């Protein structure tokens, strides 16, 4: 199963001569006619058994290499997924699938493979998730689940089912820049990186919020929305936005724009393959950044 959707790897040749160049990637399109619930796909993850989970605009799909199993909201079934809009997915260390999206709250698929546990916002109850519009889900080194929401900041699920909130306060500059959180990433030091609709913040392990200054991101026309984050393997982070791809160092200082161009690269998602190459989902297609920093 783990070969499904796998990125092509270079074969090791037995000859003493130079290896042949890598084969051109071959892409196969999976569409609604093939069983996909919607042609609008937001997110994909692979679980510990090799299944591919696909979050779409009209339901959650599991692909087994042959066909799709679809999960949709059923108003008559309180244990069904809470919403058909699935834009955030996570497979945790225990192999459990978490998901969320617009008007969905946080959902977890249980061991029976059929029913979902839900965490929903309740007006006036500060122990609940701050917003039912979920944009990102990550797990930290201690196994805690963090949820990025639209207009509800970042929420950490506690052991008792309540939530700890990290949010924006207009009167406190030491809080998040914005309550609209689009992307999240955890790196090895325990920092939580937070991509918002106005830039990047970092929550240090001690709870402090640090605003990351990316001059090119802030100065170019348009909102500095950050839909993509991935650790760079050096203690820093790669930040994807419609204004370009930027590397931030472990000291939280902007280092460089990667592959600057006009118009700039606009990465919205990332995946790293087993060779260490980074694949970029762009608004205009797909690109690969190799270990030498060359863009393909």
Coordinates of C-alpha atoms in Angstrom, one line a residue:
X1 CA 0.0 0.0 0.0
X2 CA 2.8 2.5 0.8
X3 CA 3.6 2.8 -2.9
X4 CA 0.3 4.5 -3.5
X5 CA 0.7 8.2 -4.5
X6 CA 4.4 7.7 -3.8
X7 CA 6.8 10.2 -5.5
X8 CA 9.3 8.6 -7.9
X9 CA 12.6 7.7 -6.3
X10 CA 16.0 7.3 -8.0
X11 CA 16.9 3.7 -8.6
X12 CA 20.3 2.6 -7.5
X13 CA 22.2 1.3 -10.5
X14 CA 24.5 -1.7 -10.3
X15 CA 26.8 -0.3 -13.0
X16 CA 30.0 1.6 -12.0
X17 CA 29.0 4.2 -14.7
X18 CA 27.0 7.3 -13.9
X19 CA 23.4 6.7 -13.0
X20 CA 20.7 7.4 -15.6
X21 CA 18.7 10.6 -15.1
X22 CA 15.5 10.2 -13.1
X23 CA 12.4 9.3 -15.0
X24 CA 9.8 11.9 -15.7
X25 CA 7.0 11.7 -13.1
X26 CA 3.8 10.1 -14.5
X27 CA 0.6 11.6 -13.2
X28 CA -2.8 9.9 -13.1
X29 CA -5.9 12.1 -12.5
X30 CA -8.6 10.8 -10.1
X31 CA -11.9 12.5 -10.7
X32 CA -15.5 12.4 -9.7
X33 CA -16.2 9.8 -12.4
X34 CA -13.6 7.6 -10.7
X35 CA -15.5 7.8 -7.4
X36 CA -13.9 10.9 -5.8
X37 CA -16.7 12.9 -4.0
X38 CA -15.6 16.3 -5.4
X39 CA -13.1 17.6 -7.9
X40 CA -12.2 20.3 -5.3
X41 CA -9.5 18.6 -3.2
X42 CA -8.0 20.5 -0.2
X43 CA -5.8 18.0 1.6
X44 CA -4.4 14.5 1.4
X45 CA -2.6 12.3 4.0
X46 CA -1.5 8.7 4.2
X47 CA -2.2 6.6 7.3
X48 CA -0.1 3.9 8.9
X49 CA -1.8 1.2 6.8
X50 CA -1.1 2.9 3.5
X51 CA -4.5 4.2 2.8
X52 CA -4.8 7.7 1.3
X53 CA -7.3 10.0 2.9
X54 CA -8.6 12.9 0.8
X55 CA -10.4 16.0 2.1
X56 CA -12.7 17.5 -0.4
X57 CA -15.4 20.2 -0.7
X58 CA -18.1 17.5 -0.6
X59 CA -16.9 14.8 1.8
X60 CA -14.0 12.7 3.1
X61 CA -12.6 9.9 0.9
X62 CA -10.4 6.9 1.6
X63 CA -8.5 5.5 -1.4
X64 CA -7.2 1.9 -1.2
X65 CA -5.6 1.8 -4.6
X66 CA -8.7 0.5 -6.3
X67 CA -11.6 2.6 -5.2
X68 CA -12.9 5.2 -2.8
X69 CA -14.9 4.9 0.4
X70 CA -16.8 8.1 1.1
X71 CA -17.8 9.7 4.4
X72 CA -20.4 12.4 4.3
X73 CA -22.5 14.1 7.0
X74 CA -25.8 12.4 7.6
X75 CA -28.3 14.6 9.6
X76 CA -30.0 11.4 10.8
X77 CA -26.7 10.0 12.2
X78 CA -25.1 12.0 15.0
X79 CA -22.0 9.8 14.8
X80 CA -21.4 10.8 11.1
X81 CA -18.7 13.3 10.1
X82 CA -19.9 16.8 11.1
X83 CA -19.5 18.5 7.8
X84 CA -18.9 17.6 4.1
X85 CA -16.3 20.4 3.8
X86 CA -13.0 18.7 4.8
X87 CA -10.0 21.0 4.5
X88 CA -7.8 19.9 7.4
X89 CA -6.5 16.3 8.0
X90 CA -4.1 14.7 10.4
X91 CA -3.0 11.1 11.1
X92 CA -1.6 11.1 14.6
X93 CA 1.2 8.9 16.1
X94 CA -1.4 6.3 17.1
X95 CA -2.8 6.1 13.5
X96 CA -6.0 8.0 14.3
X97 CA -7.5 10.2 11.7
X98 CA -8.5 13.8 12.7
X99 CA -10.3 16.2 10.3
X100 CA -12.1 19.5 10.1
X101 CA -13.3 22.1 7.8
X102 CA -15.9 24.9 7.4
X103 CA -18.7 24.5 10.0
X104 CA -17.3 21.2 11.1
X105 CA -15.5 21.7 14.4
X106 CA -12.9 19.0 15.2
X107 CA -13.6 15.4 14.2
X108 CA -11.9 12.1 15.0
X109 CA -12.6 8.8 13.3
X110 CA -12.9 6.1 15.8
X111 CA -11.4 2.5 15.8
X112 CA -14.6 1.1 14.2
X113 CA -13.8 3.0 11.0
X114 CA -17.4 4.3 10.9
X115 CA -18.2 6.7 13.7
X116 CA -16.7 10.1 14.5
X117 CA -16.2 11.9 17.8
X118 CA -16.9 15.6 17.6
X119 CA -15.7 18.7 19.4
X120 CA -17.9 21.7 18.6
X121 CA -18.1 25.3 19.5
X122 CA -20.7 26.3 22.1
X123 CA -21.6 30.0 22.4
X124 CA -20.6 31.4 25.8
X125 CA -18.6 28.2 26.8
X126 CA -14.9 29.1 26.9
X127 CA -14.0 25.4 27.4
X128 CA -15.1 24.5 23.9
X129 CA -13.3 25.1 20.6
X130 CA -13.4 28.8 19.7
X131 CA -14.7 28.3 16.2
X132 CA -16.2 25.5 14.1
X133 CA -14.4 26.6 11.0
X134 CA -11.2 24.6 11.1
X135 CA -8.2 25.2 8.8
X136 CA -5.3 23.2 10.2
X137 CA -4.6 20.4 12.6
X138 CA -1.2 19.3 14.0
X139 CA 0.2 17.1 16.8
X140 CA 3.1 18.1 19.0
X141 CA 5.8 16.0 20.5
X142 CA 3.7 15.3 23.6
X143 CA 0.8 14.1 21.6
X144 CA -1.4 17.2 22.1
X145 CA -3.6 18.1 19.2
X146 CA -3.5 21.8 18.1
X147 CA -6.3 23.2 15.9
X148 CA -6.1 26.4 13.8
X149 CA -9.4 28.1 13.2
X150 CA -10.9 30.9 11.2
X151 CA -11.8 33.8 13.6
X152 CA -11.0 31.6 16.6
X153 CA -7.2 31.5 16.8
X154 CA -5.3 28.4 17.9
X155 CA -6.9 25.8 20.2
X156 CA -5.2 23.0 22.0
X157 CA -7.3 20.0 23.0
X158 CA -6.8 19.1 26.6
X159 CA -7.0 15.6 28.2
X160 CA -10.4 16.4 29.7
X161 CA -11.9 17.4 26.3
X162 CA -11.7 21.2 27.0
X163 CA -9.6 23.6 24.9
X164 CA -6.8 26.0 25.7
X165 CA -7.0 29.1 23.5
X166 CA -4.3 31.2 21.9
X167 CA -5.9 34.2 20.2
X168 CA -5.5 37.8 19.0
X169 CA -6.2 40.7 21.4
X170 CA -6.1 44.2 19.8
X171 CA -5.0 45.7 23.1
X172 CA -2.1 43.2 23.6
X173 CA 0.7 43.2 21.0
X174 CA 2.1 40.0 22.7
X175 CA -0.8 38.0 21.3
X176 CA -1.4 36.5 17.8
X177 CA -1.4 39.0 14.9
X178 CA -4.8 37.6 13.8
X179 CA -7.5 35.2 14.9
X180 CA -7.7 33.7 11.4
X181 CA -5.2 30.8 11.4
X182 CA -4.6 29.1 8.0
X183 CA -1.6 26.8 8.6
X184 CA 0.3 25.2 11.5
X185 CA 3.6 23.4 11.9
X186 CA 5.6 21.9 14.8
X187 CA 9.3 21.8 14.6
X188 CA 11.8 19.8 16.8
X189 CA 12.4 22.5 19.4
X190 CA 8.7 22.4 20.3
X191 CA 7.9 25.7 18.6
X192 CA 4.4 26.0 17.1
X193 CA 4.5 28.0 13.9
X194 CA 1.3 29.8 13.0
X195 CA 0.4 31.0 9.5
X196 CA -2.3 33.6 9.5
X197 CA -4.0 35.9 7.1
X198 CA -1.6 38.7 8.0
X199 CA 1.8 36.8 8.4
X200 CA 3.6 34.4 10.6
X201 CA 3.7 34.0 14.4
X202 CA 5.6 31.5 16.6
X203 CA 4.5 30.2 19.9
X204 CA 7.5 29.3 22.0
X205 CA 7.4 26.3 24.3
X206 CA 7.0 28.7 27.3
X207 CA 3.9 30.2 25.7
X208 CA 5.4 33.5 24.4
X209 CA 4.2 34.7 21.0
X210 CA 6.9 36.0 18.6
X211 CA 5.9 37.9 15.4
X212 CA 8.2 36.9 12.5
X213 CA 9.1 39.7 10.2
X214 CA 9.4 38.8 6.5
X215 CA 10.1 42.1 4.7
X216 CA 9.3 40.9 1.2
X217 CA 6.0 39.3 2.4
X218 CA 4.9 42.4 4.2
X219 CA 5.9 44.9 1.5
X220 CA 4.5 43.3 -1.6
X221 CA 0.9 44.3 -2.6
X222 CA -2.0 42.2 -1.3
X223 CA -2.7 40.4 2.0
X224 CA 0.3 38.4 3.3
X225 CA -1.7 35.2 3.7
X226 CA 0.4 32.1 4.7
X227 CA -1.2 28.8 3.6
X228 CA 1.9 26.7 3.7
X229 CA 4.5 25.8 6.4
X230 CA 7.1 23.1 6.6
X231 CA 10.2 22.6 8.7
X232 CA 13.5 23.1 6.8
X233 CA 15.5 20.5 8.8
X234 CA 17.8 23.2 10.2
X235 CA 15.6 24.4 13.1
X236 CA 13.9 26.9 10.8
X237 CA 10.8 26.9 8.6
X238 CA 9.9 27.3 5.0
X239 CA 7.0 29.7 4.6
X240 CA 4.7 29.6 1.5
X241 CA 2.5 32.4 0.4
X242 CA 1.1 33.9 -2.8
X243 CA 4.0 36.4 -2.5
X244 CA 6.7 33.8 -2.6
X245 CA 8.6 31.1 -0.8
X246 CA 10.8 32.2 2.1
X247 CA 13.2 30.5 4.5
X248 CA 13.1 31.6 8.2
X249 CA 16.1 30.7 10.4
X250 CA 16.1 29.1 13.8
X251 CA 16.6 32.6 15.2
X252 CA 13.3 33.6 13.6
X253 CA 15.1 36.0 11.1
X254 CA 14.1 35.9 7.5
X255 CA 17.1 34.4 5.5
X256 CA 16.1 34.4 1.8
X257 CA 13.5 34.1 -0.8
X258 CA 13.8 30.7 -2.5
X259 CA 13.7 30.7 -6.3
X260 CA 12.7 34.4 -6.6
X261 CA 10.7 35.1 -9.8
X262 CA 8.2 37.4 -11.3
X263 CA 5.4 36.6 -10.7
X264 CA 6.7 35.0 -7.5
X265 CA 6.2 31.3 -6.6
X266 CA 2.9 30.8 -4.9
X267 CA 3.2 27.5 -2.9
X268 CA 0.1 26.5 -0.9
X269 CA 1.2 23.0 0.2
X270 CA 4.4 21.0 0.8
X271 CA 5.5 17.3 0.9
X272 CA 9.0 16.0 1.4
X273 CA 9.9 12.6 -0.2
X274 CA 12.2 9.9 1.1
X275 CA 15.2 11.4 -0.8
X276 CA 14.8 14.7 1.0
X277 CA 13.5 16.6 -2.0
X278 CA 10.7 19.0 -1.4
X279 CA 7.6 19.0 -3.6
X280 CA 5.5 22.2 -3.8
X281 CA 1.9 22.5 -4.6
X282 CA 1.5 25.8 -6.5
X283 CA -1.4 27.8 -7.8
X284 CA 0.0 27.0 -11.3
X285 CA 1.0 23.4 -10.9
X286 CA 3.7 21.3 -9.1
X287 CA 7.4 22.0 -8.5
X288 CA 10.2 20.1 -6.9
X289 CA 13.0 21.7 -4.9
X290 CA 16.0 19.3 -4.8
X291 CA 18.6 18.8 -2.1
X292 CA 20.9 21.3 -3.9
X293 CA 18.2 24.0 -3.8
X294 CA 17.5 23.8 -7.6
X295 CA 13.9 24.2 -8.6
X296 CA 12.3 21.8 -11.1

